JSON list of C-alpha atoms in Angstrom, two decimals:
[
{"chain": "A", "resi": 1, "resn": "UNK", "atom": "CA", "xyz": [0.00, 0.00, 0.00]},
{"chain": "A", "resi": 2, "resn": "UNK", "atom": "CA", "xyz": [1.47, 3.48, -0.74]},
{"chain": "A", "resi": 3, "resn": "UNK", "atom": "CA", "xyz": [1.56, 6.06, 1.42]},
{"chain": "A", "resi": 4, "resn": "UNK", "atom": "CA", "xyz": [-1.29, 8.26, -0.88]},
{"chain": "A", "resi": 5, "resn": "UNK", "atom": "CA", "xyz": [-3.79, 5.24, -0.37]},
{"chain": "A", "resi": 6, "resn": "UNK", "atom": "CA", "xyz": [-3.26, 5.04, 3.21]},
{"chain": "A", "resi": 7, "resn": "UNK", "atom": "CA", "xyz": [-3.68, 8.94, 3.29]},
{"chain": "A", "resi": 8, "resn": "UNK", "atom": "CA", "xyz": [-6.78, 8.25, 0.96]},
{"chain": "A", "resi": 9, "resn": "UNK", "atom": "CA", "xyz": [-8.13, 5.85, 3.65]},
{"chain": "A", "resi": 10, "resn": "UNK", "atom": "CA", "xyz": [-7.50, 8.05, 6.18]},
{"chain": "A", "resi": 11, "resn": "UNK", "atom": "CA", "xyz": [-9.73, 10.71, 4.80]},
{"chain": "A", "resi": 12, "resn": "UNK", "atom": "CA", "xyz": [-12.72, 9.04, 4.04]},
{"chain": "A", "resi": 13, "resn": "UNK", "atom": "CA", "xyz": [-12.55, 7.70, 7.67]},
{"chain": "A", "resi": 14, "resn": "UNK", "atom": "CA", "xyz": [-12.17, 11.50, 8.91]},
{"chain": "A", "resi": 15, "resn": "UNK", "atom": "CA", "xyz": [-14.98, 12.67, 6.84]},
{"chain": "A", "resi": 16, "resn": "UNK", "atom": "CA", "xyz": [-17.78, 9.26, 7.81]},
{"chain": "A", "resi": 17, "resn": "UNK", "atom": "CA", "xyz": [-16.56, 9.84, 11.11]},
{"chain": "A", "resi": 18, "resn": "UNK", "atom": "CA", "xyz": [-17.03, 13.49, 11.29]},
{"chain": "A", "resi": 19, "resn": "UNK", "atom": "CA", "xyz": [-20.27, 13.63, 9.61]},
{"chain": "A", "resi": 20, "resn": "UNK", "atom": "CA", "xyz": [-21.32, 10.51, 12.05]},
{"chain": "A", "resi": 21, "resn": "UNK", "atom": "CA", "xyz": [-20.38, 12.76, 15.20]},
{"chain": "A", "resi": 22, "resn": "UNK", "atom": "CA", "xyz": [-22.75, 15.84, 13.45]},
{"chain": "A", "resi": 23, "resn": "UNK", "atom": "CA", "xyz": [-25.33, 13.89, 13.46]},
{"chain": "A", "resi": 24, "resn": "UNK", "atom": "CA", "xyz": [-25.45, 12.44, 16.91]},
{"chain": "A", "resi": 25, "resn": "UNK", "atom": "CA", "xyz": [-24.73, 16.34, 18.17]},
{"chain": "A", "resi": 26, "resn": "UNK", "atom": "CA", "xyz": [-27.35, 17.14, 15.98]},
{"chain": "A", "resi": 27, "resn": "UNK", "atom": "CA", "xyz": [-29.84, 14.33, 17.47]},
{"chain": "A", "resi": 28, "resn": "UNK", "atom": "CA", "xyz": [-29.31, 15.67, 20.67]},
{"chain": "A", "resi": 29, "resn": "UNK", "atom": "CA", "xyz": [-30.27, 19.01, 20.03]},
{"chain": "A", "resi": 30, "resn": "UNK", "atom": "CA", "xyz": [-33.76, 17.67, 18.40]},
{"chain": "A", "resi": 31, "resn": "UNK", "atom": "CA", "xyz": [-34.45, 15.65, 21.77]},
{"chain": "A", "resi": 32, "resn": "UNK", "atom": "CA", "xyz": [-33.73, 18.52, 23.77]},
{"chain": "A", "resi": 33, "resn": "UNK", "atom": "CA", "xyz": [-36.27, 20.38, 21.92]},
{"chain": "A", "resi": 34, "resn": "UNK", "atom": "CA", "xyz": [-38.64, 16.94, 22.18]},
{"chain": "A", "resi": 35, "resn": "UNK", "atom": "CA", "xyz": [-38.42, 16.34, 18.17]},
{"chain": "A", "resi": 36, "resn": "UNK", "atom": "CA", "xyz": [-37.82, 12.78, 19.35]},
{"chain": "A", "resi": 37, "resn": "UNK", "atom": "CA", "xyz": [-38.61, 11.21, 15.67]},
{"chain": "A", "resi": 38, "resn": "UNK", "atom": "CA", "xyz": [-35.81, 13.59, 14.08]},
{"chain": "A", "resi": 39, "resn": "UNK", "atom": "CA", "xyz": [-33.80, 12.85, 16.76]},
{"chain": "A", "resi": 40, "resn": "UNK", "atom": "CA", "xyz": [-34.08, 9.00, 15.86]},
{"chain": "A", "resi": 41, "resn": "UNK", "atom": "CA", "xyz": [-34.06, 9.67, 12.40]},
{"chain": "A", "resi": 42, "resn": "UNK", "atom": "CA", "xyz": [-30.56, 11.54, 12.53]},
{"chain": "A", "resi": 43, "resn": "UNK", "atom": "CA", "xyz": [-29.29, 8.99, 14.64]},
{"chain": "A", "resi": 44, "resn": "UNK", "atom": "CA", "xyz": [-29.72, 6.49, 12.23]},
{"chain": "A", "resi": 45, "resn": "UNK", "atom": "CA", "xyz": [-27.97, 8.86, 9.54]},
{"chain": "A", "resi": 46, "resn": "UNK", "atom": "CA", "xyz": [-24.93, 8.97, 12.08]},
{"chain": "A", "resi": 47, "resn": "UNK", "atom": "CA", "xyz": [-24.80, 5.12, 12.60]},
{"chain": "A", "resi": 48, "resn": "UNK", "atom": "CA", "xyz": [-24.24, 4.69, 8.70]},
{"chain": "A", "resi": 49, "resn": "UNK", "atom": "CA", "xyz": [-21.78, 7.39, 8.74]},
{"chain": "A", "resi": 50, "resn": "UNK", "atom": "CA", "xyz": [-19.73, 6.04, 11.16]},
{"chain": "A", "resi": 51, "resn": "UNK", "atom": "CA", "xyz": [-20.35, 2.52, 9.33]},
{"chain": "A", "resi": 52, "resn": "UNK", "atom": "CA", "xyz": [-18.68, 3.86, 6.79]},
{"chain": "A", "resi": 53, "resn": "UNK", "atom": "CA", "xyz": [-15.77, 5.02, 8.83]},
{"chain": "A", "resi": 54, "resn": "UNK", "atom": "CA", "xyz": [-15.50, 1.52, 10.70]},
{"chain": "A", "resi": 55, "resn": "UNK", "atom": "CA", "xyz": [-15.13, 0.00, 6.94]},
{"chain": "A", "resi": 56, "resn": "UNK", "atom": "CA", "xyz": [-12.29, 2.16, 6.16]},
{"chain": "A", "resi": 57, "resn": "UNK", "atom": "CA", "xyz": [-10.81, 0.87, 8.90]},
{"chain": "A", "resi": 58, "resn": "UNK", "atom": "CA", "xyz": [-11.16, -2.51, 8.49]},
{"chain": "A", "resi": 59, "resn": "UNK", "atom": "CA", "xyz": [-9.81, -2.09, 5.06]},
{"chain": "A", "resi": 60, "resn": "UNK", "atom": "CA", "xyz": [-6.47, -0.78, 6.82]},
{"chain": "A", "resi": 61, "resn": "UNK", "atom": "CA", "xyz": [-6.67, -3.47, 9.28]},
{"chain": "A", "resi": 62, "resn": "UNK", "atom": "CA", "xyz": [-7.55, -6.42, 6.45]},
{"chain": "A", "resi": 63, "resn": "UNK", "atom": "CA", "xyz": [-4.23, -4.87, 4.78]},
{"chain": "A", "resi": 64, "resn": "UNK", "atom": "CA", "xyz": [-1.91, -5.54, 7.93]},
{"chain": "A", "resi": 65, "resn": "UNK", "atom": "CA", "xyz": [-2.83, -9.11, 8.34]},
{"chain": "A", "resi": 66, "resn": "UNK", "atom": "CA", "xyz": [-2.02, -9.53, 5.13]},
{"chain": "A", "resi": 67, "resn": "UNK", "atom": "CA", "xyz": [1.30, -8.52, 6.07]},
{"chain": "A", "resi": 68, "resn": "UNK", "atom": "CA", "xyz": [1.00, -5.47, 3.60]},
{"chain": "A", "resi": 69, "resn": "UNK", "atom": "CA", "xyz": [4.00, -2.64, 4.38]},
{"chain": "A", "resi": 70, "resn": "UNK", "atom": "CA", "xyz": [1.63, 0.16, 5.59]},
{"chain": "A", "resi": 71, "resn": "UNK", "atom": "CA", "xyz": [3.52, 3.81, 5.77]},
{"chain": "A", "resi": 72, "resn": "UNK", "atom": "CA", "xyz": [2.80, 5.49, 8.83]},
{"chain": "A", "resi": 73, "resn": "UNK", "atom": "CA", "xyz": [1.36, 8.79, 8.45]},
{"chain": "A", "resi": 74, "resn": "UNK", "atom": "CA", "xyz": [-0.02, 11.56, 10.95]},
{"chain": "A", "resi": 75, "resn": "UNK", "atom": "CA", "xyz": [-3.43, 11.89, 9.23]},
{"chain": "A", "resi": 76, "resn": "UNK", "atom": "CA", "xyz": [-4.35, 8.09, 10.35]},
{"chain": "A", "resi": 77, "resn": "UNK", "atom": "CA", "xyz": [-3.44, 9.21, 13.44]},
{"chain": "A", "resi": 78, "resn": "UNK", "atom": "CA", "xyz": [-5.85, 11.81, 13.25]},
{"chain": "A", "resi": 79, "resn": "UNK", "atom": "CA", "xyz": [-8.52, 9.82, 11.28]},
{"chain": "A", "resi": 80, "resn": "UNK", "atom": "CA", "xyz": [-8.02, 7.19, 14.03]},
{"chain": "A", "resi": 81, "resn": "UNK", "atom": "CA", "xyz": [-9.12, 10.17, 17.18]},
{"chain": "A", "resi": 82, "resn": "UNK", "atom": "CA", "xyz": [-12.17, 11.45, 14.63]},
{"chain": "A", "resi": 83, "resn": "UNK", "atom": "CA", "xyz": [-13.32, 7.62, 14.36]},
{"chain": "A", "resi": 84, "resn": "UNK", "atom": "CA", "xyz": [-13.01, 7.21, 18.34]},
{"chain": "A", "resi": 85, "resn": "UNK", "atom": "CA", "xyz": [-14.94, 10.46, 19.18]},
{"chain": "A", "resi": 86, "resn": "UNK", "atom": "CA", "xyz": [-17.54, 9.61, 16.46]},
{"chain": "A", "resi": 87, "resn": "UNK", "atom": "CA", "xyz": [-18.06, 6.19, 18.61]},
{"chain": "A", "resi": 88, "resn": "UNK", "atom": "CA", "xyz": [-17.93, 8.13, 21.86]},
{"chain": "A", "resi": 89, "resn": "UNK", "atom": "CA", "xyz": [-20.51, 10.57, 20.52]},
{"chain": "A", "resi": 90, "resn": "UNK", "atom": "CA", "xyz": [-22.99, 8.14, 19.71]},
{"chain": "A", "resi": 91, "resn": "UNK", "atom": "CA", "xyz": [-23.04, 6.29, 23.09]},
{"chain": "A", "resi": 92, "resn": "UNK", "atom": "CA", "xyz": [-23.51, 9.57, 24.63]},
{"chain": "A", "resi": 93, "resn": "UNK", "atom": "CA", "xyz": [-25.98, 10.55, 22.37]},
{"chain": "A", "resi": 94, "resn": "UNK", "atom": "CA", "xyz": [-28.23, 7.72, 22.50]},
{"chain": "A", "resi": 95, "resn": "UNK", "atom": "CA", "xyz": [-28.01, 8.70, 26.36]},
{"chain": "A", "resi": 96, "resn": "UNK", "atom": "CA", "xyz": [-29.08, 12.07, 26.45]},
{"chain": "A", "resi": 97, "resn": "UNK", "atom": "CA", "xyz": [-32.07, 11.19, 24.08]},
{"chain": "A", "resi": 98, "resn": "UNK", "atom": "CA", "xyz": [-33.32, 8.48, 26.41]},
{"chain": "A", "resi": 99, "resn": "UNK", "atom": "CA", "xyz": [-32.79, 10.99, 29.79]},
{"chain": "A", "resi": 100, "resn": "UNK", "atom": "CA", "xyz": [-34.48, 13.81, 27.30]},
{"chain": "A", "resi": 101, "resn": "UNK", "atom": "CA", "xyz": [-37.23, 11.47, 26.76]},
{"chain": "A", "resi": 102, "resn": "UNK", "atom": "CA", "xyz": [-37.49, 10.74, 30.31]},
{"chain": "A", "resi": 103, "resn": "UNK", "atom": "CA", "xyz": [-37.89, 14.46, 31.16]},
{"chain": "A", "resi": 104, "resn": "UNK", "atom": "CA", "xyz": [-40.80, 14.98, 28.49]},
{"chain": "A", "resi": 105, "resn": "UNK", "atom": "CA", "xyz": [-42.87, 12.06, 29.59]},
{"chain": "A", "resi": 106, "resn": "UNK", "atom": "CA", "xyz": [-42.17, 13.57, 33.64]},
{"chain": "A", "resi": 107, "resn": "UNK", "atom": "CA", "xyz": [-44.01, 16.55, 32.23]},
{"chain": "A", "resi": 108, "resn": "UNK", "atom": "CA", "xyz": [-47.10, 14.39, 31.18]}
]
């Protein structure tokens, strides 16, 4: 693998995982406002994001157990921290919904 594919990788895992951690911020901001369907619906939009980002790096890990020479390189460093926090976001996300759906049905 050269170093530009890695790089390549590396992006597309920055952007999925990026996108993935809008849209759980954003999904937390609906269920504080009690748009609990958009909330869900963004959510959803998130998980395949960050999907996405979980397949680019599998595709990096299927490469080193294949014994491929993979050049290290900052930006999967980086890509590696926007993949983690994307994970992070969405367990805390799915959180704050459920506690913001708790509040709403207290008001009831």
């Amino acid at each position: 693998m050269t170093k530009e594919e890695m790089q390549s990788m590396a992006f597309m895992m920055i952007a999925h995982a990026g996108s993935a951690f809008d849209c759980f911020y954003r999904a937390v901001d609906l269920a504080e406002e009690a748009r609990f369907e958009e909330a869900r619906t963004t959510m959803q939009t998130g998980k395949e994001e960050l999907n996405a980002a979980h397949r680019s790096q599998a595709d990096l890990l299927s490469a080193e157990v294949r014994a491929e020479d993979i050049p290290f390189s900052i930006i999967m460093t980086h890509a590696q921290d926007h993949l983690t926090m994307g994970i992070f976001m969405e367990r805390m996300a799915e959180k704050l919904i459920r506690v913001y759906q708790k509040l709403e049905a207290g008001k009831e």
